[in-house]
mmCIF file of N, CA and C in Angstrom:
data_model
loop_
_atom_site.group_PDB
_atom_site.id
_atom_site.type_symbol
_atom_site.label_atom_id
_atom_site.label_comp_id
_atom_site.label_asym_id
_atom_site.label_seq_id
_atom_site.Cartn_x
_atom_site.Cartn_y
_atom_site.Cartn_z
ATOM 1 N N UNK G 1 116.652 79.560 -102.540
ATOM 2 C CA UNK G 1 116.541 80.966 -101.793
ATOM 3 C C UNK G 1 117.551 81.716 -102.383
ATOM 4 N N UNK G 2 117.563 82.877 -102.719
ATOM 5 C CA UNK G 2 118.656 83.708 -103.546
ATOM 6 C C UNK G 2 118.869 84.876 -102.325
ATOM 7 N N UNK G 3 120.247 85.368 -102.291
ATOM 8 C CA UNK G 3 120.644 86.405 -101.521
ATOM 9 C C UNK G 3 121.359 87.147 -102.071
ATOM 10 N N UNK G 4 121.097 88.469 -102.090
ATOM 11 C CA UNK G 4 121.998 89.666 -102.691
ATOM 12 C C UNK G 4 122.448 90.914 -101.657
ATOM 13 N N UNK G 5 123.292 91.667 -101.970
ATOM 14 C CA UNK G 5 123.559 92.900 -100.577
ATOM 15 C C UNK G 5 123.469 94.178 -101.660
ATOM 16 N N UNK G 6 123.378 95.093 -100.923
ATOM 17 C CA UNK G 6 123.587 96.595 -101.304
ATOM 18 C C UNK G 6 123.845 97.402 -100.464
ATOM 19 N N UNK G 7 124.327 98.627 -100.802
ATOM 20 C CA UNK G 7 124.864 99.692 -99.490
ATOM 21 C C UNK G 7 123.870 100.622 -99.910
ATOM 22 N N UNK G 8 123.118 101.058 -98.620
ATOM 23 C CA UNK G 8 122.109 102.228 -98.733
ATOM 24 C C UNK G 8 122.974 103.655 -99.062
ATOM 25 N N UNK G 9 122.405 104.365 -100.188
ATOM 26 C CA UNK G 9 122.942 105.604 -100.392
ATOM 27 C C UNK G 9 122.205 106.861 -99.706
ATOM 28 N N UNK G 10 122.930 107.736 -99.593
ATOM 29 C CA UNK G 10 122.276 108.962 -98.857
ATOM 30 C C UNK G 10 121.194 109.308 -99.232
ATOM 31 N N UNK G 11 121.035 109.451 -100.840
ATOM 32 C CA UNK G 11 119.872 110.287 -101.383
ATOM 33 C C UNK G 11 118.705 109.332 -101.116
ATOM 34 N N UNK G 12 119.142 107.850 -100.521
ATOM 35 C CA UNK G 12 117.516 107.011 -100.446
ATOM 36 C C UNK G 12 116.815 107.382 -98.815
ATOM 37 N N UNK G 13 117.883 108.486 -98.243
ATOM 38 C CA UNK G 13 117.381 108.630 -96.923
ATOM 39 C C UNK G 13 116.103 109.866 -96.933
ATOM 40 N N UNK G 14 115.381 110.029 -96.131
ATOM 41 C CA UNK G 14 114.189 111.179 -95.803
ATOM 42 C C UNK G 14 115.142 112.009 -94.626
ATOM 43 N N UNK G 15 114.373 113.005 -94.406
ATOM 44 C CA UNK G 15 114.889 113.958 -93.621
ATOM 45 C C UNK G 15 115.043 113.660 -92.087
ATOM 46 N N UNK G 16 114.478 112.361 -91.778
ATOM 47 C CA UNK G 16 115.004 111.891 -90.162
ATOM 48 C C UNK G 16 116.434 110.991 -90.641
ATOM 49 N N UNK G 17 116.913 110.684 -91.620
ATOM 50 C CA UNK G 17 118.075 110.093 -91.652
ATOM 51 C C UNK G 17 117.599 108.409 -91.749
ATOM 52 N N UNK G 18 116.388 107.983 -92.077
ATOM 53 C CA UNK G 18 116.186 106.860 -92.282
ATOM 54 C C UNK G 18 116.190 106.372 -94.178
ATOM 55 N N UNK G 19 116.237 105.585 -94.280
ATOM 56 C CA UNK G 19 115.625 104.973 -95.777
ATOM 57 C C UNK G 19 114.024 105.389 -95.816
ATOM 58 N N UNK G 20 113.735 105.870 -96.873
ATOM 59 C CA UNK G 20 112.150 106.169 -96.971
ATOM 60 C C UNK G 20 111.653 105.065 -97.368
ATOM 61 N N UNK G 21 110.244 104.589 -96.708
ATOM 62 C CA UNK G 21 109.481 103.671 -97.043
ATOM 63 C C UNK G 21 109.516 102.930 -98.162
ATOM 64 N N UNK G 22 109.252 104.119 -99.238
ATOM 65 C CA UNK G 22 109.130 103.706 -100.807
ATOM 66 C C UNK G 22 110.269 103.154 -101.458
ATOM 67 N N UNK G 23 111.299 103.786 -100.857
ATOM 68 C CA UNK G 23 112.829 102.913 -101.482
ATOM 69 C C UNK G 23 112.842 101.426 -100.836
ATOM 70 N N UNK G 24 112.162 101.079 -100.044
ATOM 71 C CA UNK G 24 112.440 99.377 -99.922
ATOM 72 C C UNK G 24 111.869 98.731 -101.031
ATOM 73 N N UNK G 25 110.804 99.177 -101.669
ATOM 74 C CA UNK G 25 110.285 98.595 -102.783
ATOM 75 C C UNK G 25 111.373 98.253 -103.740
ATOM 76 N N UNK G 26 112.177 99.499 -103.944
ATOM 77 C CA UNK G 26 113.291 99.778 -105.146
ATOM 78 C C UNK G 26 114.269 98.363 -104.880
ATOM 79 N N UNK G 27 114.502 98.567 -103.343
ATOM 80 C CA UNK G 27 115.512 97.564 -103.290
ATOM 81 C C UNK G 27 115.007 95.981 -103.423
ATOM 82 N N UNK G 28 113.486 95.556 -102.906
ATOM 83 C CA UNK G 28 112.983 94.276 -103.244
ATOM 84 C C UNK G 28 112.866 93.951 -104.853
ATOM 85 N N UNK G 29 112.805 94.996 -105.754
ATOM 86 C CA UNK G 29 112.812 94.838 -107.430
ATOM 87 C C UNK G 29 114.212 94.387 -107.459
ATOM 88 N N UNK G 30 115.246 95.272 -106.723
ATOM 89 C CA UNK G 30 116.631 94.628 -107.252
ATOM 90 C C UNK G 30 117.036 93.476 -106.998
ATOM 91 N N UNK G 31 116.470 92.863 -105.824
ATOM 92 C CA UNK G 31 116.842 91.558 -105.238
ATOM 93 C C UNK G 31 116.127 90.901 -106.350
ATOM 94 N N UNK G 32 114.988 90.671 -106.623
ATOM 95 C CA UNK G 32 114.056 90.031 -107.927
ATOM 96 C C UNK G 32 114.885 89.929 -108.933
ATOM 97 N N UNK G 33 115.426 91.024 -109.524
ATOM 98 C CA UNK G 33 116.074 91.221 -110.856
ATOM 99 C C UNK G 33 117.455 90.460 -110.648
ATOM 100 N N UNK G 34 118.057 90.511 -109.415
ATOM 101 C CA UNK G 34 119.378 89.803 -109.133
ATOM 102 C C UNK G 34 119.008 88.062 -109.058
ATOM 103 N N UNK G 35 117.983 87.658 -108.558
ATOM 104 C CA UNK G 35 117.465 86.301 -108.447
ATOM 105 C C UNK G 35 117.421 85.837 -110.079
ATOM 106 N N UNK G 36 116.643 86.563 -110.601
ATOM 107 C CA UNK G 36 116.350 86.006 -112.057
ATOM 108 C C UNK G 36 117.919 85.722 -112.914
ATOM 109 N N UNK G 37 118.737 86.801 -112.621
ATOM 110 C CA UNK G 37 120.042 86.536 -113.574
ATOM 111 C C UNK G 37 120.964 85.476 -112.828
ATOM 112 N N UNK G 38 120.692 85.095 -111.772
ATOM 113 C CA UNK G 38 121.431 84.237 -111.103
ATOM 114 C C UNK G 38 120.737 82.920 -111.641
ATOM 115 N N UNK G 39 119.401 82.876 -111.697
ATOM 116 C CA UNK G 39 119.131 81.812 -112.453
ATOM 117 C C UNK G 39 118.863 81.500 -114.082
ATOM 118 N N UNK G 40 119.663 82.409 -114.627
ATOM 119 C CA UNK G 40 120.177 82.521 -116.042
ATOM 120 C C UNK G 40 118.936 83.640 -117.034
ATOM 121 N N UNK G 41 118.341 84.080 -116.200
ATOM 122 C CA UNK G 41 116.902 84.741 -117.087
ATOM 123 C C UNK G 41 117.443 86.304 -116.940
ATOM 124 N N UNK G 42 117.422 86.895 -118.131
ATOM 125 C CA UNK G 42 117.883 88.330 -118.404
ATOM 126 C C UNK G 42 116.419 88.835 -118.312
ATOM 127 N N UNK G 43 115.989 89.797 -117.381
ATOM 128 C CA UNK G 43 114.893 90.687 -117.138
ATOM 129 C C UNK G 43 114.571 91.321 -118.577
ATOM 130 N N UNK G 44 115.530 92.283 -119.059
ATOM 131 C CA UNK G 44 115.547 92.773 -119.965
ATOM 132 C C UNK G 44 115.297 92.230 -121.469
ATOM 133 N N UNK G 45 115.782 90.972 -121.143
ATOM 134 C CA UNK G 45 115.613 90.057 -122.718
ATOM 135 C C UNK G 45 114.404 89.525 -122.826
ATOM 136 N N UNK G 46 113.684 89.211 -121.530
ATOM 137 C CA UNK G 46 112.308 88.881 -121.777
ATOM 138 C C UNK G 46 111.291 89.926 -121.820
ATOM 139 N N UNK G 47 111.934 91.490 -121.777
ATOM 140 C CA UNK G 47 110.903 92.435 -122.062
ATOM 141 C C UNK G 47 111.057 92.921 -123.372
ATOM 142 N N UNK G 48 112.507 92.532 -124.333
ATOM 143 C CA UNK G 48 112.683 92.699 -125.532
ATOM 144 C C UNK G 48 111.502 91.761 -126.119
ATOM 145 N N UNK G 49 111.231 90.633 -125.727
ATOM 146 C CA UNK G 49 110.538 89.696 -126.427
ATOM 147 C C UNK G 49 108.928 89.608 -126.074
ATOM 148 N N UNK G 50 108.677 90.583 -125.410
ATOM 149 C CA UNK G 50 107.442 90.678 -124.980
ATOM 150 C C UNK G 50 106.530 90.365 -123.939
ATOM 151 N N UNK G 51 107.942 89.770 -123.288
ATOM 152 C CA UNK G 51 106.850 88.847 -121.899
ATOM 153 C C UNK G 51 107.532 90.093 -120.775
ATOM 154 N N UNK G 52 106.565 90.112 -119.808
ATOM 155 C CA UNK G 52 106.623 91.173 -118.760
ATOM 156 C C UNK G 52 106.587 90.291 -117.573
ATOM 157 N N UNK G 53 106.591 90.391 -116.208
ATOM 158 C CA UNK G 53 106.764 89.890 -115.093
ATOM 159 C C UNK G 53 106.141 90.987 -114.224
ATOM 160 N N UNK G 54 104.842 91.004 -114.033
ATOM 161 C CA UNK G 54 104.214 92.268 -113.371
ATOM 162 C C UNK G 54 103.709 92.003 -111.733
ATOM 163 N N UNK G 55 103.974 92.847 -111.277
ATOM 164 C CA UNK G 55 103.738 92.719 -109.719
ATOM 165 C C UNK G 55 102.356 93.110 -109.324
ATOM 166 N N UNK G 56 101.646 92.102 -108.797
ATOM 167 C CA UNK G 56 100.296 92.378 -108.723
ATOM 168 C C UNK G 56 99.759 92.669 -107.340
ATOM 169 N N UNK G 57 100.528 92.243 -106.198
ATOM 170 C CA UNK G 57 100.465 92.359 -105.006
ATOM 171 C C UNK G 57 101.488 92.105 -104.040
ATOM 172 N N UNK G 58 101.979 93.648 -103.242
ATOM 173 C CA UNK G 58 102.798 93.294 -102.320
ATOM 174 C C UNK G 58 102.077 93.723 -100.900
ATOM 175 N N UNK G 59 102.650 92.817 -99.883
ATOM 176 C CA UNK G 59 102.357 93.043 -98.563
ATOM 177 C C UNK G 59 103.747 93.466 -97.917
ATOM 178 N N UNK G 60 103.860 94.611 -97.363
ATOM 179 C CA UNK G 60 105.217 95.006 -96.801
ATOM 180 C C UNK G 60 105.013 95.152 -95.247
ATOM 181 N N UNK G 61 105.923 94.600 -94.492
ATOM 182 C CA UNK G 61 106.043 95.197 -93.376
ATOM 183 C C UNK G 61 107.434 95.754 -92.633
ATOM 184 N N UNK G 62 107.349 96.894 -92.434
ATOM 185 C CA UNK G 62 108.299 97.608 -91.652
ATOM 186 C C UNK G 62 108.966 97.280 -90.239
ATOM 187 N N UNK G 63 109.984 97.017 -89.825
ATOM 188 C CA UNK G 63 110.388 96.338 -88.530
ATOM 189 C C UNK G 63 111.364 97.129 -88.155
ATOM 190 N N UNK G 64 112.250 97.531 -88.953
ATOM 191 C CA UNK G 64 113.662 98.765 -88.270
ATOM 192 C C UNK G 64 113.708 99.597 -89.435
ATOM 193 N N UNK G 65 114.571 100.517 -89.343
ATOM 194 C CA UNK G 65 115.001 101.705 -90.232
ATOM 195 C C UNK G 65 116.391 101.089 -90.258
ATOM 196 N N UNK G 66 116.869 101.357 -92.014
ATOM 197 C CA UNK G 66 117.809 101.271 -92.764
ATOM 198 C C UNK G 66 118.546 102.804 -92.704
ATOM 199 N N UNK G 67 120.009 102.772 -92.433
ATOM 200 C CA UNK G 67 120.535 104.136 -92.641
ATOM 201 C C UNK G 67 121.386 104.526 -93.606
ATOM 202 N N UNK G 68 121.846 105.740 -93.803
ATOM 203 C CA UNK G 68 122.519 105.854 -95.212
ATOM 204 C C UNK G 68 124.115 105.075 -94.668
ATOM 205 N N UNK G 69 124.681 104.243 -95.571
ATOM 206 C CA UNK G 69 125.630 103.487 -95.542
ATOM 207 C C UNK G 69 125.750 102.189 -95.027
ATOM 208 N N UNK G 70 124.742 101.928 -94.527
ATOM 209 C CA UNK G 70 124.159 100.345 -94.044
ATOM 210 C C UNK G 70 124.403 99.338 -95.369
ATOM 211 N N UNK G 71 125.050 98.359 -95.075
ATOM 212 C CA UNK G 71 124.962 97.207 -95.722
ATOM 213 C C UNK G 71 123.779 96.041 -95.777
ATOM 214 N N UNK G 72 123.165 95.808 -96.584
ATOM 215 C CA UNK G 72 121.736 95.393 -96.455
ATOM 216 C C UNK G 72 121.732 93.817 -97.311
ATOM 217 N N UNK G 73 121.160 92.877 -96.783
ATOM 218 C CA UNK G 73 121.166 91.681 -97.289
ATOM 219 C C UNK G 73 119.794 91.512 -97.575
ATOM 220 N N UNK G 74 119.524 90.993 -98.759
ATOM 221 C CA UNK G 74 117.938 90.793 -99.283
ATOM 222 C C UNK G 74 118.113 89.311 -99.955
ATOM 223 N N UNK G 75 117.169 88.586 -98.994
ATOM 224 C CA UNK G 75 116.826 87.165 -99.063
ATOM 225 C C UNK G 75 115.504 87.012 -99.752
ATOM 226 N N UNK G 76 115.510 86.300 -101.218
ATOM 227 C CA UNK G 76 114.091 85.831 -101.912
ATOM 228 C C UNK G 76 113.949 84.716 -101.673
ATOM 229 N N UNK G 77 113.079 84.274 -101.323
ATOM 230 C CA UNK G 77 112.541 82.792 -101.201
ATOM 231 C C UNK G 77 111.119 82.448 -102.319
ATOM 232 N N UNK G 78 111.280 81.760 -103.607
ATOM 233 C CA UNK G 78 110.239 81.577 -104.064
ATOM 234 C C UNK G 78 109.110 80.670 -102.958
ATOM 235 N N UNK G 79 107.623 80.810 -103.109
ATOM 236 C CA UNK G 79 107.132 79.712 -102.059
ATOM 237 C C UNK G 79 105.935 79.480 -102.810
ATOM 238 N N UNK G 80 105.751 79.765 -104.036
ATOM 239 C CA UNK G 80 104.423 79.324 -105.034
ATOM 240 C C UNK G 80 104.712 79.418 -106.280
ATOM 241 N N UNK G 81 104.429 78.870 -107.308
ATOM 242 C CA UNK G 81 104.256 79.307 -108.676
ATOM 243 C C UNK G 81 103.504 78.179 -109.401
ATOM 244 N N UNK G 82 102.972 78.869 -110.485
ATOM 245 C CA UNK G 82 102.003 77.956 -111.703
ATOM 246 C C UNK G 82 102.609 78.373 -112.787
ATOM 247 N N UNK G 83 101.724 78.061 -113.952
ATOM 248 C CA UNK G 83 102.049 78.215 -115.436
ATOM 249 C C UNK G 83 102.706 79.631 -115.756
ATOM 250 N N UNK G 84 101.668 80.921 -115.095
ATOM 251 C CA UNK G 84 101.869 81.905 -115.425
ATOM 252 C C UNK G 84 101.925 83.132 -114.147
ATOM 253 N N UNK G 85 102.444 82.613 -112.782
ATOM 254 C CA UNK G 85 102.224 83.400 -111.567
ATOM 255 C C UNK G 85 103.365 82.717 -110.805
ATOM 256 N N UNK G 86 103.589 83.643 -109.896
ATOM 257 C CA UNK G 86 104.434 82.982 -108.628
ATOM 258 C C UNK G 86 104.173 84.154 -107.297
ATOM 259 N N UNK G 87 104.851 83.576 -106.342
ATOM 260 C CA UNK G 87 104.902 84.256 -104.875
ATOM 261 C C UNK G 87 106.256 84.079 -104.488
ATOM 262 N N UNK G 88 106.675 85.470 -103.924
ATOM 263 C CA UNK G 88 107.793 85.312 -103.576
ATOM 264 C C UNK G 88 107.942 85.856 -101.756
ATOM 265 N N UNK G 89 108.468 85.340 -100.975
ATOM 266 C CA UNK G 89 108.510 86.214 -99.864
ATOM 267 C C UNK G 89 110.342 86.776 -99.880
ATOM 268 N N UNK G 90 110.392 88.010 -99.433
ATOM 269 C CA UNK G 90 111.426 88.730 -99.145
ATOM 270 C C UNK G 90 111.745 88.983 -98.169
ATOM 271 N N UNK G 91 112.954 89.449 -97.725
ATOM 272 C CA UNK G 91 113.245 89.798 -96.320
ATOM 273 C C UNK G 91 114.732 90.664 -96.295
ATOM 274 N N UNK G 92 114.521 92.104 -95.923
ATOM 275 C CA UNK G 92 115.853 92.972 -95.771
ATOM 276 C C UNK G 92 116.300 93.127 -94.624
ATOM 277 N N UNK G 93 117.328 92.403 -94.401
ATOM 278 C CA UNK G 93 118.421 92.367 -93.286
ATOM 279 C C UNK G 93 119.445 93.311 -93.176
ATOM 280 N N UNK G 94 119.743 93.955 -91.778
ATOM 281 C CA UNK G 94 121.265 94.521 -91.551
ATOM 282 C C UNK G 94 121.750 93.623 -90.794
ATOM 283 N N UNK G 95 122.765 92.777 -91.062
ATOM 284 C CA UNK G 95 123.449 91.763 -90.162
ATOM 285 C C UNK G 95 122.377 90.861 -90.049
ATOM 286 N N UNK G 96 121.885 90.365 -88.572
ATOM 287 C CA UNK G 96 120.942 89.440 -88.303
ATOM 288 C C UNK G 96 119.615 90.129 -87.967
ATOM 289 N N UNK G 97 119.428 91.484 -87.888
ATOM 290 C CA UNK G 97 118.429 92.082 -87.745
ATOM 291 C C UNK G 97 117.555 92.539 -89.152
ATOM 292 N N UNK G 98 116.102 92.100 -88.871
ATOM 293 C CA UNK G 98 115.186 91.793 -89.947
ATOM 294 C C UNK G 98 114.465 93.513 -89.998
ATOM 295 N N UNK G 99 114.713 94.096 -91.076
ATOM 296 C CA UNK G 99 114.243 95.608 -90.898
ATOM 297 C C UNK G 99 112.953 95.319 -91.986
ATOM 298 N N UNK G 100 112.835 94.779 -93.278
ATOM 299 C CA UNK G 100 111.428 94.618 -93.666
ATOM 300 C C UNK G 100 111.600 93.130 -94.481
ATOM 301 N N UNK G 101 109.979 92.739 -94.386
ATOM 302 C CA UNK G 101 109.781 91.794 -94.857
ATOM 303 C C UNK G 101 108.482 91.676 -95.984
ATOM 304 N N UNK G 102 108.174 90.942 -96.826
ATOM 305 C CA UNK G 102 107.440 91.467 -97.712
ATOM 306 C C UNK G 102 106.735 89.957 -98.520
ATOM 307 N N UNK G 103 105.542 89.912 -98.830
ATOM 308 C CA UNK G 103 105.260 88.808 -99.803
ATOM 309 C C UNK G 103 104.783 89.665 -101.120
ATOM 310 N N UNK G 104 105.642 89.189 -102.452
ATOM 311 C CA UNK G 104 105.314 89.790 -103.519
ATOM 312 C C UNK G 104 104.580 88.479 -104.236
ATOM 313 N N UNK G 105 103.206 88.638 -104.802
ATOM 314 C CA UNK G 105 103.017 88.009 -105.943
ATOM 315 C C UNK G 105 102.917 88.677 -107.462
ATOM 316 N N UNK G 106 103.350 87.975 -108.386
ATOM 317 C CA UNK G 106 103.174 88.355 -109.774
ATOM 318 C C UNK G 106 102.827 87.405 -110.600
ATOM 319 N N UNK G 107 102.382 87.864 -111.884
ATOM 320 C CA UNK G 107 102.162 87.174 -113.163
ATOM 321 C C UNK G 107 102.791 87.218 -114.354
ATOM 322 N N UNK G 108 102.999 86.455 -115.193
ATOM 323 C CA UNK G 108 103.712 86.838 -116.392
ATOM 324 C C UNK G 108 102.837 87.015 -117.640
ATOM 325 N N UNK G 109 102.932 87.814 -118.124
ATOM 326 C CA UNK G 109 101.944 88.176 -119.392
ATOM 327 C C UNK G 109 102.893 88.556 -120.620
ATOM 328 N N UNK G 110 101.992 87.881 -121.456
ATOM 329 C CA UNK G 110 102.832 88.429 -123.085
ATOM 330 C C UNK G 110 102.381 89.956 -123.512
ATOM 331 N N UNK G 111 102.665 90.045 -124.689
ATOM 332 C CA UNK G 111 102.758 91.676 -125.300
ATOM 333 C C UNK G 111 100.738 91.761 -125.348
ATOM 334 N N UNK G 112 100.129 91.104 -125.504
ATOM 335 C CA UNK G 112 98.704 91.270 -125.620
ATOM 336 C C UNK G 112 97.952 91.448 -124.219
ATOM 337 N N UNK G 113 98.732 91.191 -123.225
ATOM 338 C CA UNK G 113 98.234 90.993 -121.939
ATOM 339 C C UNK G 113 97.775 89.991 -121.194
ATOM 340 N N UNK G 114 97.883 88.668 -121.953
ATOM 341 C CA UNK G 114 97.645 87.449 -121.628
ATOM 342 C C UNK G 114 98.410 86.763 -121.047
ATOM 343 N N UNK G 115 98.013 85.641 -120.184
ATOM 344 C CA UNK G 115 99.242 84.810 -119.491
ATOM 345 C C UNK G 115 99.968 84.176 -120.650
#
């Protein structure tokens, strides 16, 4: 499991002062990049080499609302992988409160679009 944190910025919030639902996708992406870095993999170096990690499916459930200035923790757990694909479970928490859960599927492709 990998864990990272971030602070909610005011511009992430909607008119109701909650984090907009689409912003959670950015938070999840941030956590995936941080997980790669922690494992010694630079996402941007992969891209320079023509290797892309492409999200093919995300199932996300919203359980609570994050607010401006909240400190969030994002946990990322690899649950399945093959030679050119993977599945991750991600959870966004405020303290011990689960705000969002997601299952993310991705594939690894080369510059020609093949595995």
